[in-house]
Coordinates of C-alpha atoms and ligand atoms in Angstrom, one line a residue:
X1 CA 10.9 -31.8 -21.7
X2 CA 9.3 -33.9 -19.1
X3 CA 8.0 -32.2 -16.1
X4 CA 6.4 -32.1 -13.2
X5 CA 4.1 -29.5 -12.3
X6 CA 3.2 -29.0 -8.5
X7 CA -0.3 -27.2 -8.7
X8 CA -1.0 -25.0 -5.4
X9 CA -2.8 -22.2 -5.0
X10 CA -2.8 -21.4 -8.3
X11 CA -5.5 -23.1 -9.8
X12 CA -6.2 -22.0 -13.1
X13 CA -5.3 -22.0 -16.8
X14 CA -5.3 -18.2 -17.8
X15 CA -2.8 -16.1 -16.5
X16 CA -0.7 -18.6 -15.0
X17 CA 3.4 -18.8 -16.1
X18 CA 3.8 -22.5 -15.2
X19 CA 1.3 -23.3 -17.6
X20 CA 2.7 -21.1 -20.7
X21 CA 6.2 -22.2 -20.1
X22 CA 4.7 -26.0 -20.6
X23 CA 3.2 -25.2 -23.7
X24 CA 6.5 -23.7 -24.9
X25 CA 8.7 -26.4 -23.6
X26 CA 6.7 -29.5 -21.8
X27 CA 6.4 -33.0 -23.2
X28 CA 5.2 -35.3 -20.8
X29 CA 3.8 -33.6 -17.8
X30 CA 3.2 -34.6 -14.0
X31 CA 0.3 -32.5 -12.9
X32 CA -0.1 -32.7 -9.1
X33 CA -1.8 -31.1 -6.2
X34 CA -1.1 -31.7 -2.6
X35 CA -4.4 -31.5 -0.6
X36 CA -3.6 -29.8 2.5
X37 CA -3.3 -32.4 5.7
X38 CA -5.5 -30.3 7.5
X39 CA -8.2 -30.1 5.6
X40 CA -10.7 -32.6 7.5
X41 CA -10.5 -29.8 10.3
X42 CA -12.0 -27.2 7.7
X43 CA -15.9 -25.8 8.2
X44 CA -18.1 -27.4 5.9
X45 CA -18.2 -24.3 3.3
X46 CA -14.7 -24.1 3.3
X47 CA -14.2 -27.8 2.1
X48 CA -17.0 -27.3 -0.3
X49 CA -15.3 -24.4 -1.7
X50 CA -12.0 -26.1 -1.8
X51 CA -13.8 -29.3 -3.2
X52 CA -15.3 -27.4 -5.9
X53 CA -12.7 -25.9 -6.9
X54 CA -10.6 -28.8 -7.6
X55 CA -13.3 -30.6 -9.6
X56 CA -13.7 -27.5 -11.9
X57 CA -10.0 -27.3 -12.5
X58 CA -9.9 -30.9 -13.4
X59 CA -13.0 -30.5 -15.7
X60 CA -11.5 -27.5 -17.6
X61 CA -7.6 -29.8 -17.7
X62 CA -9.7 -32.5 -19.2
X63 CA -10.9 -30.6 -21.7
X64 CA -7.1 -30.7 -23.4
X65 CA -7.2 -34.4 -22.8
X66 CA -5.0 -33.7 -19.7
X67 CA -5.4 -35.2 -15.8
X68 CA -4.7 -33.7 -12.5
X69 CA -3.4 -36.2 -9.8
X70 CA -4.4 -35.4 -6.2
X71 CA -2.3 -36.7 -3.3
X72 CA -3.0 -36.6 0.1
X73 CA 0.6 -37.1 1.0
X74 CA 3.5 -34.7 1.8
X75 CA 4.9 -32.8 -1.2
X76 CA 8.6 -33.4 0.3
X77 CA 7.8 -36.9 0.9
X78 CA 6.3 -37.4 -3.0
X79 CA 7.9 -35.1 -5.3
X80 CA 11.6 -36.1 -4.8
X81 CA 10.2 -40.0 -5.3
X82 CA 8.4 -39.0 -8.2
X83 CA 10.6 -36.9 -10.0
X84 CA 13.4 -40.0 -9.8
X85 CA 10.4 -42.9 -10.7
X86 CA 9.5 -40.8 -14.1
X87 CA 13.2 -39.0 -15.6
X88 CA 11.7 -35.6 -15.0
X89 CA 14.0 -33.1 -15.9
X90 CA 12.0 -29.8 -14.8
X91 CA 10.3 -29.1 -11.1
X92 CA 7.3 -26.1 -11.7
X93 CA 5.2 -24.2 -9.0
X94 CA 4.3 -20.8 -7.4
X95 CA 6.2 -19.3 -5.2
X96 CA 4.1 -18.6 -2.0
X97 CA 4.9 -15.8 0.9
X98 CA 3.4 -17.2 3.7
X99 CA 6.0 -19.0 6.3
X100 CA 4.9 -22.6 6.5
X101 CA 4.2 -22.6 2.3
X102 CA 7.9 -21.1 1.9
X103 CA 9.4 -23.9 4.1
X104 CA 7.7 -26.5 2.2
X105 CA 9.0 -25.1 -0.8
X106 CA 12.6 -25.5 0.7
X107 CA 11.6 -28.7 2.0
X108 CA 11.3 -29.8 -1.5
X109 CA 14.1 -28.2 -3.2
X110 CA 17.1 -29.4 -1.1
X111 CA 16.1 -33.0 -1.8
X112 CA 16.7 -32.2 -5.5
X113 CA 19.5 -32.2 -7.5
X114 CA 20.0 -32.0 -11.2
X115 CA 16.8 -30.8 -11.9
X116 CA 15.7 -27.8 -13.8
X117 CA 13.8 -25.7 -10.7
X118 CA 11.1 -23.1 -12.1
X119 CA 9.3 -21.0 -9.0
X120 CA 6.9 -18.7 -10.3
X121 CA 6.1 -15.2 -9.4
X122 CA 2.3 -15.1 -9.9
X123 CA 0.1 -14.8 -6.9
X124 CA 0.1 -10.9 -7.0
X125 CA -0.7 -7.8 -8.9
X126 CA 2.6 -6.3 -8.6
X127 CA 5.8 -8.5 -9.4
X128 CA 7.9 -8.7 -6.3
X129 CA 11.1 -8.4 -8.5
X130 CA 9.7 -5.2 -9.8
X131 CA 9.5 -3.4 -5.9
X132 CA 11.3 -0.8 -5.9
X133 CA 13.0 -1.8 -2.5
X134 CA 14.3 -5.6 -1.2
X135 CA 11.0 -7.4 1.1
X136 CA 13.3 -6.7 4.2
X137 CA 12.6 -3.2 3.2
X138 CA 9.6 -3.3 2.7
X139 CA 7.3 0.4 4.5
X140 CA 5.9 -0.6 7.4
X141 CA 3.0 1.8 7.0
X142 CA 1.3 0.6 3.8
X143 CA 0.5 4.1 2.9
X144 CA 4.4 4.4 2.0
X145 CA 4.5 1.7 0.7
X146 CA 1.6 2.7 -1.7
X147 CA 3.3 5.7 -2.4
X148 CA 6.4 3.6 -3.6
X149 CA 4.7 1.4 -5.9
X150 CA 1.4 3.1 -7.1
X151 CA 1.6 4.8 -10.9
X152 CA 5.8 3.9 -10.3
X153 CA 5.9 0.5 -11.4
X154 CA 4.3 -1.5 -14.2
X155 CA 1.6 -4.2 -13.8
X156 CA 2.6 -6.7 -15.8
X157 CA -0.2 -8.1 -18.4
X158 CA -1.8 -11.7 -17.3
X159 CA -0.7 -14.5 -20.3
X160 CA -2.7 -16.2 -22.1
X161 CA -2.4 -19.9 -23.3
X162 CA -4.6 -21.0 -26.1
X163 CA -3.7 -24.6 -26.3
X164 CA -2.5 -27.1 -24.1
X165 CA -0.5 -29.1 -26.3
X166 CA 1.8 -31.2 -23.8
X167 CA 0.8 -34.8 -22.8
X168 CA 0.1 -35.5 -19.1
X169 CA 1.1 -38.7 -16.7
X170 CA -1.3 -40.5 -14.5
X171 CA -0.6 -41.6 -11.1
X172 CA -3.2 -44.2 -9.2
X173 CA -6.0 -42.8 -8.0
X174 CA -6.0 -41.9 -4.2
X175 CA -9.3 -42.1 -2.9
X176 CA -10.3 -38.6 -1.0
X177 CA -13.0 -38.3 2.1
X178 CA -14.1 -34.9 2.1
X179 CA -16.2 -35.9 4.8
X180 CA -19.6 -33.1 5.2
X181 CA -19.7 -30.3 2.6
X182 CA -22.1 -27.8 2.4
X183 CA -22.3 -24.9 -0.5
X184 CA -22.7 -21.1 0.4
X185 CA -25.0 -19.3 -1.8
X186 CA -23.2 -17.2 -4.5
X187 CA -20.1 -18.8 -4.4
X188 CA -19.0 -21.9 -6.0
X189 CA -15.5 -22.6 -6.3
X190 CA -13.2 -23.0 -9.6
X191 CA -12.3 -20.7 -12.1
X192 CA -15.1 -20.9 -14.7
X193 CA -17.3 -19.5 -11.4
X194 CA -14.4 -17.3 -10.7
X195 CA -14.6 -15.7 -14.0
X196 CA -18.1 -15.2 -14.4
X197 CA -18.0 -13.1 -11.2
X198 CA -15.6 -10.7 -12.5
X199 CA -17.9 -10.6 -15.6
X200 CA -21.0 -10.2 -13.6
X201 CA -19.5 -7.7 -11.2
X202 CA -17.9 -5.4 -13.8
X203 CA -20.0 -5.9 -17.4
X204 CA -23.3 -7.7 -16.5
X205 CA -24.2 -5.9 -13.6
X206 CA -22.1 -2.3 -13.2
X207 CA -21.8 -2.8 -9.5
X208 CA -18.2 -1.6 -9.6
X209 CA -19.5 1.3 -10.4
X210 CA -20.5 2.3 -7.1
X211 CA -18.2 -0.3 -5.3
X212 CA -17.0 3.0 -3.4
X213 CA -20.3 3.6 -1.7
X214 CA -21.7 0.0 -0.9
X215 CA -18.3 -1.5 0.3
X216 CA -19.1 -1.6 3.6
X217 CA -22.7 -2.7 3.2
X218 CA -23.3 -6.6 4.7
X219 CA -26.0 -7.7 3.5
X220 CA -26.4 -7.5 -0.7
X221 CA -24.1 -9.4 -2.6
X222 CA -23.1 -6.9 -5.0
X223 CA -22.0 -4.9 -2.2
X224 CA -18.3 -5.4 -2.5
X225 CA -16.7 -7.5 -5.3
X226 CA -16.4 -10.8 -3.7
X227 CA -13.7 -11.9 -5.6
X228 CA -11.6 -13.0 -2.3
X229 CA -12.0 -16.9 -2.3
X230 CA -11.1 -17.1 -5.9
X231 CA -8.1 -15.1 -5.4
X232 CA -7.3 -17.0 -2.3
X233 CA -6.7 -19.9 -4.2
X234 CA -5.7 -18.4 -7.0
X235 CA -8.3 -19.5 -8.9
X236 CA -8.1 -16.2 -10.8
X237 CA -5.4 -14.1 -10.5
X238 CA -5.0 -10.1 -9.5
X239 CA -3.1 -9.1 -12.6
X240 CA -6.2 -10.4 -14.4
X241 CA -8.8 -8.3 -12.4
X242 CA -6.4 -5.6 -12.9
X243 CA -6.9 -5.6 -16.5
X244 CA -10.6 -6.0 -16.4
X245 CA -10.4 -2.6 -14.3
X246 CA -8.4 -0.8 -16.7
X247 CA -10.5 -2.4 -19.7
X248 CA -14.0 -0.7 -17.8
X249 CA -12.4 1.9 -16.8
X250 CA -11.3 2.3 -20.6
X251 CA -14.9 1.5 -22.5
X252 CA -17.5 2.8 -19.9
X253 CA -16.6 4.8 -16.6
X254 CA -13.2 5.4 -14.7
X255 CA -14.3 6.5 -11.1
X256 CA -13.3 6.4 -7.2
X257 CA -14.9 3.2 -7.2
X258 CA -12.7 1.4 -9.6
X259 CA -9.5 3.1 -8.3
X260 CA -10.6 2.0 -5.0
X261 CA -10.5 -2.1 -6.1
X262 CA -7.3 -1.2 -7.3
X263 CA -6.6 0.0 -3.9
X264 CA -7.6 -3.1 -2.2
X265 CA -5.5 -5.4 -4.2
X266 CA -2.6 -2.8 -2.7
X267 CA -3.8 -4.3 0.3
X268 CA -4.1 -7.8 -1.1
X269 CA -0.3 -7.2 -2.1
X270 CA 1.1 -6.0 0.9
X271 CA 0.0 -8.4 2.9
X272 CA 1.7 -11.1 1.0
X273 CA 5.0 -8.8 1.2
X274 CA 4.7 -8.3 5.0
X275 CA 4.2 -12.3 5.4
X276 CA 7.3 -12.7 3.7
X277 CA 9.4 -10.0 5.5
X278 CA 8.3 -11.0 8.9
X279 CA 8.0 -14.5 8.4
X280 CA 6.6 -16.8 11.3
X281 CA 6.0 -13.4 13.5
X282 CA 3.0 -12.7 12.1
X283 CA 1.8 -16.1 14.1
X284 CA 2.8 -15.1 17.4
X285 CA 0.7 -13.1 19.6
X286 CA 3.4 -10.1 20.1
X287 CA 3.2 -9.9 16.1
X288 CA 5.5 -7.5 14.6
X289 CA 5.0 -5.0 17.6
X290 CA 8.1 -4.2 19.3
X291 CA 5.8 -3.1 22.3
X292 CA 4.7 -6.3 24.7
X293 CA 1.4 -7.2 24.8
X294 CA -0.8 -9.8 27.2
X295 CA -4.0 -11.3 26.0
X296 CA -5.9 -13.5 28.8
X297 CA -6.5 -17.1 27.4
X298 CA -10.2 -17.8 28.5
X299 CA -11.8 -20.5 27.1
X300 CA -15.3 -19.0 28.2
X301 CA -15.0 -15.5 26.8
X302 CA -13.7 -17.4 23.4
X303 CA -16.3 -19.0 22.8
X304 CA -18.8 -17.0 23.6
X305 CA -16.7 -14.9 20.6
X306 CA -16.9 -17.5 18.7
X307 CA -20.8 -18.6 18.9
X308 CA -22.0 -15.6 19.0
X309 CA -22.9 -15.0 22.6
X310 CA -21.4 -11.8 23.3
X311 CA -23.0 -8.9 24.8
X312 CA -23.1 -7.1 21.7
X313 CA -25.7 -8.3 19.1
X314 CA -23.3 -6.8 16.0
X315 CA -21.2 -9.1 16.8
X316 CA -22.9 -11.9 17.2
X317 CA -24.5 -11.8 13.9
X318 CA -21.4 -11.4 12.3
X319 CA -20.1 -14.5 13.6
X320 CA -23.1 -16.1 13.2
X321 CA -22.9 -15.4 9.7
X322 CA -19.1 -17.1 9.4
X323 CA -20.6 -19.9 11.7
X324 CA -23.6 -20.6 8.6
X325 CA -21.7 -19.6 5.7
X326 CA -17.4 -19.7 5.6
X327 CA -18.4 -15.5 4.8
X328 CA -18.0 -12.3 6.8
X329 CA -17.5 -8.8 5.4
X330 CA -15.1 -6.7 5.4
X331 CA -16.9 -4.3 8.4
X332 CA -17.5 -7.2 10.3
X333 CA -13.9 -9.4 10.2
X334 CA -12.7 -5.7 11.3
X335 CA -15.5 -5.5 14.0
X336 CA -14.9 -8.7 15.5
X337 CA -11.1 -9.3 15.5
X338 CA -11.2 -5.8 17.4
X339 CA -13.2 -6.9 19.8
X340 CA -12.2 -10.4 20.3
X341 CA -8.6 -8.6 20.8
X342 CA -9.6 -5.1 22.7
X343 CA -12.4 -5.5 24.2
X344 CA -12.5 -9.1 25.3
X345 CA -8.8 -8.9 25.5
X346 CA -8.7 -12.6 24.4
X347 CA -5.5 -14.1 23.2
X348 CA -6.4 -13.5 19.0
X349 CA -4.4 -16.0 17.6
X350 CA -7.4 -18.0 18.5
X351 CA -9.6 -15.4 16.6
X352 CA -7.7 -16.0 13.5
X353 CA -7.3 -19.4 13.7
X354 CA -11.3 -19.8 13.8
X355 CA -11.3 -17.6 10.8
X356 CA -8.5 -20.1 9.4
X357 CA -11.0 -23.4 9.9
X358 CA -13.9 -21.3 8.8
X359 CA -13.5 -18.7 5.9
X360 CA -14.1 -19.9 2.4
X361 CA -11.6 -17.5 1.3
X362 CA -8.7 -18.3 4.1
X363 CA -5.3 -17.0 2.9
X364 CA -2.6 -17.1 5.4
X365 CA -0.9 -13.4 4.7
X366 CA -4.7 -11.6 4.5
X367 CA -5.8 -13.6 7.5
X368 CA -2.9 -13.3 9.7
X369 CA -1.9 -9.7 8.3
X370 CA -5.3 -8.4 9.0
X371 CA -5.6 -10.1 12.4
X372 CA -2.1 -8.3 13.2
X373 CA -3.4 -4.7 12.2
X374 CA -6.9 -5.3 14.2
X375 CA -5.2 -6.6 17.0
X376 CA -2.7 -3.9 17.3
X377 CA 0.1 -6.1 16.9
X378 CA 0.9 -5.4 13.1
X379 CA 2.3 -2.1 12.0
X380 CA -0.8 0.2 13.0
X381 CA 0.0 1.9 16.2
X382 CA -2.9 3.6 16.9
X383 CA -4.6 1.9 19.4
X384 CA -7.9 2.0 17.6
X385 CA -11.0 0.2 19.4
X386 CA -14.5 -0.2 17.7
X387 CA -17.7 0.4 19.7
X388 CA -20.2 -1.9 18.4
X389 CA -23.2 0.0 18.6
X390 CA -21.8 2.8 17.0
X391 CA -20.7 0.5 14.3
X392 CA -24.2 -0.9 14.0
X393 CA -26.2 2.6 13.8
X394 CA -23.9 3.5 11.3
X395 CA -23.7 0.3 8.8
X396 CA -26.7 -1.4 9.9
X397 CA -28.9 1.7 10.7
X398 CA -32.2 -0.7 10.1
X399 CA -31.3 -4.0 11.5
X400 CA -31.3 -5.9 8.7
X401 CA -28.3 -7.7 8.9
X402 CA -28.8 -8.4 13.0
X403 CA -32.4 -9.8 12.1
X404 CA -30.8 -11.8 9.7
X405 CA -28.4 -13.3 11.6
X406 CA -29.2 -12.9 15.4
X407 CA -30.5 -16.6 16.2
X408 CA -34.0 -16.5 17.2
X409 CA -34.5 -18.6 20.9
Ligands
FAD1 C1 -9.5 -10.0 10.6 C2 -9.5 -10.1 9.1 C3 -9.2 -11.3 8.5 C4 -9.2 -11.3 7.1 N1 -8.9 -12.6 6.5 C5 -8.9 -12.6 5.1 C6 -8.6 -13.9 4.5 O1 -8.3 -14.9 5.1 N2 -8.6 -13.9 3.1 C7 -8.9 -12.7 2.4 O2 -8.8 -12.8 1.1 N3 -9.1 -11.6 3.0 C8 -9.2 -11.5 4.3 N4 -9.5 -10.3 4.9 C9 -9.6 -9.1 4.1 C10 -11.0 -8.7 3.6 O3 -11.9 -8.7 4.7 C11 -11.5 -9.6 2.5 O4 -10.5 -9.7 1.5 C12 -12.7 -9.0 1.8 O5 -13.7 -8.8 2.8 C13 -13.2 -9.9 0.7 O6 -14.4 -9.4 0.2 P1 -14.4 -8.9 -1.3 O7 -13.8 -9.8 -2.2 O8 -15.9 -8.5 -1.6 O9 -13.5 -7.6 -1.2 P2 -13.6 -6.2 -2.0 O10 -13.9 -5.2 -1.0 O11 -14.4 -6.3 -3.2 O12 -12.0 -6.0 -2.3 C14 -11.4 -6.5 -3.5 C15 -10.3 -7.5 -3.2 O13 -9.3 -6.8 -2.5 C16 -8.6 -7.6 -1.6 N5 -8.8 -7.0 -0.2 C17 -9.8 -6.2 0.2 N6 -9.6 -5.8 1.5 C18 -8.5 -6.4 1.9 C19 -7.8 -6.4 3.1 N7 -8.1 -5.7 4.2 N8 -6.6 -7.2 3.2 C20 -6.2 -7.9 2.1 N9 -6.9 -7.9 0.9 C21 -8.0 -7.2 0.8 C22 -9.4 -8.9 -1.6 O14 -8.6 -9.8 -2.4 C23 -10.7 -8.6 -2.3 O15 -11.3 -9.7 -3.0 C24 -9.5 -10.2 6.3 C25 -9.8 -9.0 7.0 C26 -9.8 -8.9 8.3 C27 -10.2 -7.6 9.0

């Protein structure tokens, strides 16, 4: 069958559905990825990331003999034109949760007609048709919802395609500008990099082992998993870490620490469920809260957020940190978003969009899911605020990290 593929965050070759159903049934295939419009507003890292990412994916399709067309245009303006100009008879991508990717989708599909439509379900570790409850009913604490779906329902096994036997159709080239890019140490973007992390941070290394105890930790690299960007983009995907868990947890050690990875993909999960049950809310200052909240729209305290000028040094390295690198840790995003939001009392929706421009692992539900529940406009009622110094002696006892990052006059 002749098809076209439309490639979007879900960049890879193992695990992916679209690319075993082309094996099983594709001819002549359209590969295709839309590169976002925005993406010359981006921090340097970010575009590197991104960049990188692409090239690898292209490498690892060339290997088949295949080729991946990128287009800077719209996907509604392109794939109806395309799909008339070359006879194709099936449309394939992932199904995304985040409001503006879901509306594209639907911007694409009404425009078709007598085409075979195939939307994947593959960006998370549980299978949204296997909830145990419809989205719109989905907890709004995300302990129940845990409690609904953890040991209840199966995670279904990542596929695996040996062969890419289907032929694939060349557009012209469009020339790309990624203007300034700049790498960030550790990370470089695609899925052969992708993989080798989860090999080095499960079987080369063991630092899963005591992922429990360093996950807070800011400053070594093996302190949390760092699988985030690659997931982001779906460079690998989370029913393939999930299996690498079971597989340790299987041949060397089952612990709190690699229950508690398990625990953050939850996270991962819900989020993605809560973008798609409160749609474009999760944009709006108010969030989900039913309670009304004002945030003061100064320029001046934003910025000083932003470049690290605050009164509080924690902070400031932390976003000094994101300014260098497109990274921030867990701790920190949680430190800072607080206090952007609580403290400064600064309208957050600029907070997150920063973190949008900047973060080399940006994905709309985690972003704006997490900016809701820091904020106090998600589902967390409890009008938690962070005192920096606190936070510092306790996960930063030594100043490393603010030495690091505090910029020297
Ligand atoms: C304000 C704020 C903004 C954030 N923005 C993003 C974002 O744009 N993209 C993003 O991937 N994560 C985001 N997070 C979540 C979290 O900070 C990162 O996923 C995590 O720091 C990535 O590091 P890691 O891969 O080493 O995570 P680990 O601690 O090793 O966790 C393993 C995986 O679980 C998932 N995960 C962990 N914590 C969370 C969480 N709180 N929410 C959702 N998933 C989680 C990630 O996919 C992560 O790779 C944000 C958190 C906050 C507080």
């Amino acid at each position: 069958m002749k098809a076209l593929y439309w490639i979007r965050n879900d960049l890879r070759l193992l695990d992916n559905l679209a690319i075993e159903w082309l094996c099983k049934n594709g001819s002549e295939v359209l590969l295709i990825y839309f590169l976002p419009n925005d993406f010359k507003k981006w921090g340097v890292e970010r575009r590197n990331f991104h960049r990188e990412t692409l090239e690898n994916f292209k490498e690892n399709l060339s290997r088949f003999g295949l080729s991946l067309n990128i287009s800077l245009k719209k996907p509604a303006e392109l794939i109806p034109q395309l799909i008339s100009e070359h006879q194709v008879e099936a449309l394939l991508f992932t199904k995304d949760f985040a409001f503006n990717e879901a509306l594209e989708e639907k911007l694409v599909l009404d425009q078709l007609n007598g085409v075979k439509i195939l939307g994947f379900d593959q960006m998370t570790m549980l299978h949204q048709e296997d909830l145990p409850f419809a989205i719109q009913d989905l907890p709004n604490l995300f302990t129940d919802f845990k409690n609904k779906v953890e040991n209840k329902i199966p995670i279904r096994p990542p596929v695996e395609t040996q062969e890419l036997n289907f032929k694939s159709i060349n557009l012209p080239h469009e020339m790309i500008d990624w203007g300034s890019v700049k790498s960030t140490p550790n990370f470089h973007g695609g899925e052969t990099f992708g993989l080798q992390r989860v090999q080095d941070y499960l079987w080369n290394t063991d630092s899963i082992k005591t992922y429990f105890e360093t996950r807070n930790g800011m400053i070594s690299f093996n302190d949390s998993s760092k699988f985030s960007p690659w997931l982001a983009n779906g460079s690998i995907s989370a029913r393939f870490v999930f299996q690498e868990i079971q597989k340790y947890e299987e041949t060397r050690e089952k612990s709190k620490s690699t229950y508690w990875i398990f625990y953050e993909l939850l996270w991962r999960d819900y989020f993605k469920f809560y973008a798609k049950k409160f749609g474009a809310k999760i944009f709006m200052p108010n969030g989900i809260s039913k309670k009304e909240h004002t945030f003061e729209n100064s320029q001046e305290n934003f910025l000083a957020w932003k470049e690290g000028r605050t009164a509080e040094p924690f902070i400031n390295a932390n976003m000094n940190e994101l300014a260098k690198t497109g990274w921030m840790s867990n701790r920190g995003r949680q430190n800072v978003a607080n206090y952007l939001a609580k403290t400064m009392k600064v309208n957050w929706i600029w907070g997150a969009e920063w973190f949008e421009t900047m973060l080399i692992d940006y994905d709309p539900c985690s972003n704006w899911g997490n900016w809701n529940y820091n904020a106090g406009v998600g589902t967390d009622q409890r009008d938690r605020i962070f005192h920096p110094p606190n936070q510092a002696l306790r996960y930063d006892p030594e100043n490393f990290y603010q030495n690091k990052w505090l910029i020297k006059e």
